[in-house]
Structure formats: C-alpha cells, structure tokens
Amino acid sequence: MSKQCQVTGKKPCKGNSYARRGIAKKKKGIGLKITGVKRRRFQPNLIKKRFWFSEENRFISLRLSKHGMRIIDKLGLGAVVRKMRSEGQKV
C-alpha cells in the first residue's frame, strides 16, 4: 500500500536535513555553519479511517491525511466519494 492520501493525493517528498554547528550571531557568535547535509523524506500525516457511508449502508475505509479529513468535513463524504469514483479510484 502506497503512502498516498486517497482524497488529496499527497505523497512523500524529498528534501535535506542540515547539521549545523557554532554559536548564532544573535548570541554574539560568528554564526552557524552547515557541517553536513543528508537526504531525507518528508512523510504525509496519513491515517487509516473508517467512515459510515449512509447512501450505501456500509463502512468505507480510507487512507487519508489530516487535510483530506478536513475536506470530508467540509464537502461531505458523499461528494468526496463521487469525485473519487469519477477519477477512477475504487472505493
């Protein structure tokens, strides 16, 4: 199962993690120096959630981000499921 939100399509993205050393100029030092750069992944905040879908009298399990849950709260589960099915997702 991929780490992707079924509603918003959010996926992990890549970035850097910086190791810094030194005393900040604000604290009367000579500044922070970057001593190492490491690649990392930023993961979406995914949750597996079960919703009661009253139009079909059954539960629907979705893997969504917190932003996807806010979209369901705003638009309603029925509208979101219809949009997902029109895009070709199996729900």
XYZ file of N, CA and C in Angstrom:
273
model
N 0.853 -1.178 0.000
C 0.000 0.000 0.000
C 0.896 1.238 0.000
N 0.617 2.151 -0.922
C 1.462 3.332 -1.053
C 1.143 4.346 0.041
N 2.129 5.170 0.350
C 1.936 6.219 1.361
C 1.384 7.453 0.673
N 0.115 7.350 0.231
C -0.514 8.431 -0.512
C -1.936 8.613 -0.007
N -2.341 9.872 0.158
C -3.699 10.194 0.581
C -4.646 9.921 -0.577
N -5.756 9.209 -0.300
C -6.700 8.871 -1.353
C -7.534 10.070 -1.781
N -7.674 11.073 -0.934
C -8.503 12.232 -1.261
C -7.668 13.320 -1.934
N -6.560 13.708 -1.320
C -5.770 14.828 -1.838
C -4.647 14.390 -2.769
N -4.205 13.141 -2.670
C -3.096 12.674 -3.499
C -1.733 13.044 -2.951
N -1.662 13.477 -1.685
C -0.370 13.844 -1.092
C 0.520 12.611 -0.985
N 1.806 12.785 -1.343
C 2.794 11.711 -1.298
C 4.004 12.183 -0.499
N 4.904 11.255 -0.155
C 6.151 11.698 0.461
C 6.960 12.541 -0.523
N 7.648 13.560 -0.005
C 8.513 14.369 -0.862
C 9.920 14.371 -0.263
N 10.884 14.713 -1.098
C 12.284 14.648 -0.689
C 12.792 16.021 -0.281
N 13.798 16.007 0.566
C 14.411 17.251 0.998
C 15.739 16.957 1.664
N 16.262 17.943 2.349
C 17.551 17.814 3.017
C 17.405 18.013 4.512
N 18.283 17.363 5.260
C 18.421 17.572 6.688
C 19.814 18.163 6.899
N 19.887 19.301 7.561
C 21.148 20.012 7.723
C 21.657 19.869 9.149
N 22.942 19.514 9.288
C 23.611 19.502 10.584
C 24.343 20.833 10.723
N 24.027 21.574 11.787
C 24.624 22.905 11.987
C 25.494 22.902 13.238
N 26.507 23.755 13.216
C 27.420 23.830 14.338
C 27.869 25.270 14.506
N 28.057 25.683 15.731
C 28.527 27.032 16.003
C 27.569 27.777 16.907
N 27.870 29.036 17.154
C 27.052 29.894 18.013
C 26.436 30.971 17.123
N 25.141 31.175 17.265
C 24.417 32.122 16.418
C 24.945 33.542 16.610
N 24.856 34.335 15.550
C 25.305 35.733 15.614
C 24.493 36.518 16.631
N 23.223 36.140 16.790
C 22.357 36.805 17.768
C 22.910 36.638 19.188
N 23.613 35.515 19.409
C 24.203 35.248 20.723
C 25.689 35.597 20.744
N 26.086 36.565 19.906
C 27.455 37.095 19.853
C 28.482 36.083 19.366
N 28.035 35.118 18.589
C 28.966 34.163 17.999
C 29.330 34.590 16.583
N 29.982 33.688 15.860
C 30.370 34.016 14.481
C 29.387 33.428 13.470
N 28.347 32.817 13.927
C 27.310 32.309 13.023
C 27.303 30.793 12.952
N 26.183 30.272 12.529
C 26.044 28.828 12.388
C 26.614 28.377 11.052
N 27.361 27.304 11.064
C 27.941 26.734 9.852
C 27.291 25.379 9.594
N 27.021 25.099 8.333
C 26.463 23.803 7.956
C 27.631 22.836 7.820
N 27.594 21.760 8.613
C 28.687 20.799 8.605
C 28.320 19.513 7.893
N 27.060 19.321 7.589
C 26.663 18.103 6.891
C 25.272 18.243 6.310
N 25.073 17.619 5.160
C 23.769 17.619 4.505
C 23.403 16.170 4.238
N 22.209 15.791 4.668
C 21.756 14.423 4.476
C 20.392 14.453 3.805
N 20.167 13.566 2.848
C 18.876 13.482 2.176
C 17.864 12.827 3.111
N 16.606 13.297 3.033
C 15.552 12.712 3.857
C 14.238 12.787 3.117
N 13.217 12.116 3.674
C 11.875 12.140 3.093
C 10.916 12.765 4.088
N 10.066 13.636 3.592
C 9.004 14.221 4.401
C 7.749 13.393 4.156
N 7.247 12.734 5.213
C 6.094 11.845 5.072
C 4.799 12.611 5.318
N 3.733 12.303 4.559
C 2.433 12.914 4.850
C 1.839 12.312 6.117
N 0.988 13.070 6.779
C 0.382 12.633 8.035
C -0.831 11.757 7.714
N -0.584 10.462 7.437
C -1.637 9.556 6.979
C -2.260 8.784 8.130
N -3.569 8.568 8.009
C -4.341 7.831 8.998
C -5.291 6.918 8.252
N -5.432 5.675 8.702
C -6.442 4.788 8.127
C -7.725 4.986 8.926
N -8.798 5.400 8.244
C -10.034 5.813 8.919
C -11.219 5.127 8.267
N -12.170 4.707 9.106
C -13.414 4.098 8.627
C -14.541 5.104 8.757
N -15.287 5.292 7.677
C -16.431 6.199 7.667
C -17.689 5.401 7.376
N -18.803 5.767 8.017
C -20.095 5.166 7.703
C -20.673 5.917 6.514
N -20.901 5.180 5.414
C -21.436 5.760 4.184
C -22.911 5.396 4.116
N -23.760 6.332 4.535
C -25.190 6.041 4.700
C -25.905 5.829 3.367
N -25.371 6.364 2.266
C -26.014 6.180 0.967
C -25.986 4.726 0.519
N -24.967 3.984 0.944
C -24.848 2.571 0.574
C -24.990 1.645 1.777
N -25.250 2.200 2.949
C -25.399 1.430 4.195
C -24.201 0.521 4.461
N -23.012 1.077 4.413
C -21.804 0.297 4.697
C -20.688 1.234 5.144
N -19.637 0.620 5.693
C -18.452 1.372 6.084
C -17.507 1.472 4.888
N -16.778 2.578 4.815
C -15.745 2.781 3.800
C -14.443 3.068 4.533
N -13.397 2.296 4.211
C -12.079 2.522 4.800
C -11.248 3.348 3.833
N -10.705 4.441 4.326
C -9.875 5.318 3.506
C -8.552 5.561 4.210
N -7.508 5.732 3.412
C -6.201 6.106 3.950
C -5.987 7.562 3.576
N -6.120 8.445 4.557
C -6.082 9.865 4.257
C -5.200 10.653 5.191
N -4.867 11.841 4.689
C -4.121 12.795 5.501
C -5.110 13.610 6.322
N -4.598 14.374 7.258
C -5.474 15.229 8.064
C -6.150 16.273 7.189
N -5.463 16.734 6.146
C -6.071 17.690 5.221
C -7.239 17.036 4.474
N -7.089 15.755 4.130
C -8.181 15.031 3.482
C -9.384 14.876 4.392
N -9.146 14.698 5.694
C -10.254 14.607 6.650
C -10.988 15.939 6.743
N -10.254 17.045 6.668
C -10.892 18.368 6.696
C -11.739 18.588 5.446
N -11.285 18.077 4.310
C -12.065 18.193 3.079
C -13.371 17.416 3.208
N -13.318 16.217 3.807
C -14.533 15.419 4.010
C -15.478 16.135 4.963
N -14.941 16.763 6.008
C -15.789 17.526 6.928
C -16.474 18.688 6.212
N -15.759 19.313 5.278
C -16.285 20.493 4.600
C -17.304 20.130 3.516
N -16.963 19.177 2.647
C -17.802 18.859 1.492
C -18.809 17.746 1.757
N -18.497 16.873 2.704
C -19.341 15.718 2.968
C -18.755 14.481 2.306
N -19.027 13.321 2.913
C -18.452 12.067 2.432
C -19.005 11.695 1.059
N -20.290 11.920 0.838
C -20.905 11.550 -0.437
C -20.276 12.263 -1.618
N -20.048 13.563 -1.487
C -19.450 14.340 -2.576
C -18.021 13.898 -2.851
N -17.269 13.610 -1.792
C -15.875 13.197 -1.960
C -15.810 11.830 -2.629
N -16.687 10.898 -2.220
C -16.686 9.555 -2.811
C -17.080 9.629 -4.288
N -18.065 10.447 -4.624
C -18.459 10.596 -6.030
C -17.306 11.136 -6.870
N -16.577 12.115 -6.331
C -15.438 12.692 -7.055
C -14.330 11.656 -7.241
N -14.057 10.862 -6.186
C -13.023 9.836 -6.280
C -13.395 8.786 -7.320
N -14.662 8.381 -7.352
C -15.103 7.378 -8.326
C -15.072 7.928 -9.750
N -15.358 9.213 -9.915
C -15.301 9.797 -11.262
C -13.866 9.868 -11.778
N -12.891 9.950 -10.852
C -11.478 9.953 -11.233
C -10.945 8.549 -11.460
N -11.756 7.524 -11.184
C -11.352 6.149 -11.456
C -10.829 5.385 -10.261
N -10.913 5.938 -9.060
C -10.466 5.218 -7.871
C -11.535 4.241 -7.419
N -11.099 3.096 -6.920
C -12.026 2.102 -6.393
C -12.252 2.388 -4.916
N -13.514 2.636 -4.545
C -13.847 2.935 -3.149
C -14.918 1.974 -2.699
